[in-house]
Amino acid sequence: MNIEMINDAQQRLTGHVRVTPLLTSPFIDKIAGRRVFLKAEALQHTGSFKFRGGWSAVSTLSAAERQAGVIAYSSGNHAQGVAAAARAFETRAVIVMPKDAPQLKIDNTRALGAEVVLYDRVHENREEIGQKLAKDEGLTLIRPYDQPQVIAGQGTCGLEIAQQAADQGVNARDVLVCCGGGGLTSGVALALEENAPHLRARPVEPVGFDDVSRSLASGEICSNDALTGSLCDAIVTPAPGAITFPIMQRLCGPGIVVPDADCLRAMAVAFTRLKLVLEPGGAIALAAALYHGSQIEGADVIVVASGGNVDSAVFQTALTQYGNS
Amino acid sequence: MNIEMINDAQQRLTGHVRVTPLLTSPFIDKIAGRRVFLKAEALQHTGSFKFRGGWSAVSTLSAAERQAGVIAYSSGNHAQGVAAAARAFETRAVIVMPKDAPQLKIDNTRALGAEVVLYDRVHENREEIGQKLAKDEGLTLIRPYDQPQVIAGQGTCGLEIAQQAADQGVNARDVLVCCGGGGLTSGVALALEENAPHLRARPVEPVGFDDVSRSLASGEICSNDALTGSLCDAIVTPAPGAITFPIMQRLCGPGIVVPDADCLRAMAVAFTRLKLVLEPGGAIALAAALYHGSQIEGADVIVVASGGNVDSAVFQTALTQYGNS
């Protein structure tokens, strides 16, 4: 896993990925107490950065692999990213999703042409299901984060950040990244190491699901006690990956841990101030910048808003509680 | 009023205006029955295209005019555009706003440093109030649409559309534009005439407030009977302007008239499919593409989503009624 793979992924993604804008608002700067630059990955195809990794992985398959099809397990954003990429390459996609994933994500994945297999997040193991199906049907498994070509795709978001930060004169030290298994965080970290070494990626996680933060602090891979119970469904994962963790350990600053309520409040702020729809897990880095600024270094801060695939009911909860924030 | 003024405005705006993306969704294409390319001006600074016209006008003031200050009347988006531009040029801004404007727009205008004067939309005339204040306090009036440098600023949105449509291989005939007094519509029309003559601007208006559509059909300036009663507050204006109407008459295709309910539905679609927050008047061109496609010509269509400054209560109404659409 290295920077050349990210550069190669960017070449394959050019003309297919959306270069998402780096957005600002004077109102957000005022709340945060510093300038905030938000990388709007919710505007990416399929509503999250996962399209990058999905496309990167599918586009490197051999002709035979492409003909047989791919399989992925995902709470929804990786599912849609892989499904959209597979459709573009006319490849069969089977997606293993938890029964309690947001209905919107399940519906969208099906609408993008994928076959959806539902499982029980508590009693079944998605990796086992995925590996069995892959073996039985000759499908290539595209892991949600612990796979080099997936990390390479997510890293292209970091290449864009490095370029846009330079163009816009951003004077930041920290790039806050919504973090599940660390695919986006490690990919961004590698891209910054090469292209903007004054910036460092920092994972942001929900309270109770701070496996990466604890792993970075202890120097050893730690797991979460639970696998459900956060609004941030997109970034609840069991533990950092075997590939992603060493990268994060080498390059990332300490993690920041944020309660769900702050994510809802940040969603209301993004609604009012940026006209951007974020899902709870996609708003957690913004929430860290807005409400946990004492943990951040630098005059400015960059936050990656990773996705916007949220059921309208959850979005309405954020607006009911926090209105025009 | 000519294309050179728009080109000059673009030069003044470079580095200050946000080049907003042209967004797409396969789900939206399916509803519309053709490819839809949405110009996301809700992502513009201050949440609407009005920042373009405000900046264009303020940036051409003489030093003496800049020192004395500016005045504008607006239901809210022009107010914020002028206020933000005036603040950047360290100029006093007085804004005359209707008492029933969305609270968010009034609050934002004040927060951007402007002095807000409220008036009664039914019993008072905003032009008279504006002209009296301008005279008494030596302020330069920046009209919301019927002023050349304002139209020139809005026209820069058309320059971007021409470029982006070429880059993305758009095969459209119609560019649907949310239309109040015609500042954006006429500016876009002029930009397209020069840079993409195969495209034509078409105004989209709310049922009951279709002054421009009727004026284009009859060849004479027609007024609306009422000045309140649509959710699309941003585009309820008494009549097309003396400058904007001849431009629209020469260059625009026929108007499209859309009921408020379709705007709410289009807001829900933009929420779900593009992760974009639109206000009712900012969603009306998308609504025309989604639900009035029989009136549109061309394999593809471009819609300008002009703004996203919506109170959370109105947005929740759209989500409650149409959910994840």
XYZ file of C-alpha atoms in Angstrom, chain B residues 72 128-129 148 164 193 241 261:
8
model
C -31.115 46.965 -1.346
C -40.393 53.760 -2.609
C -38.881 52.910 0.765
C -27.157 45.983 -15.456
C -19.649 22.691 -17.741
C -26.369 33.290 -26.544
C -38.162 44.277 -15.287
C -46.588 21.011 -4.099
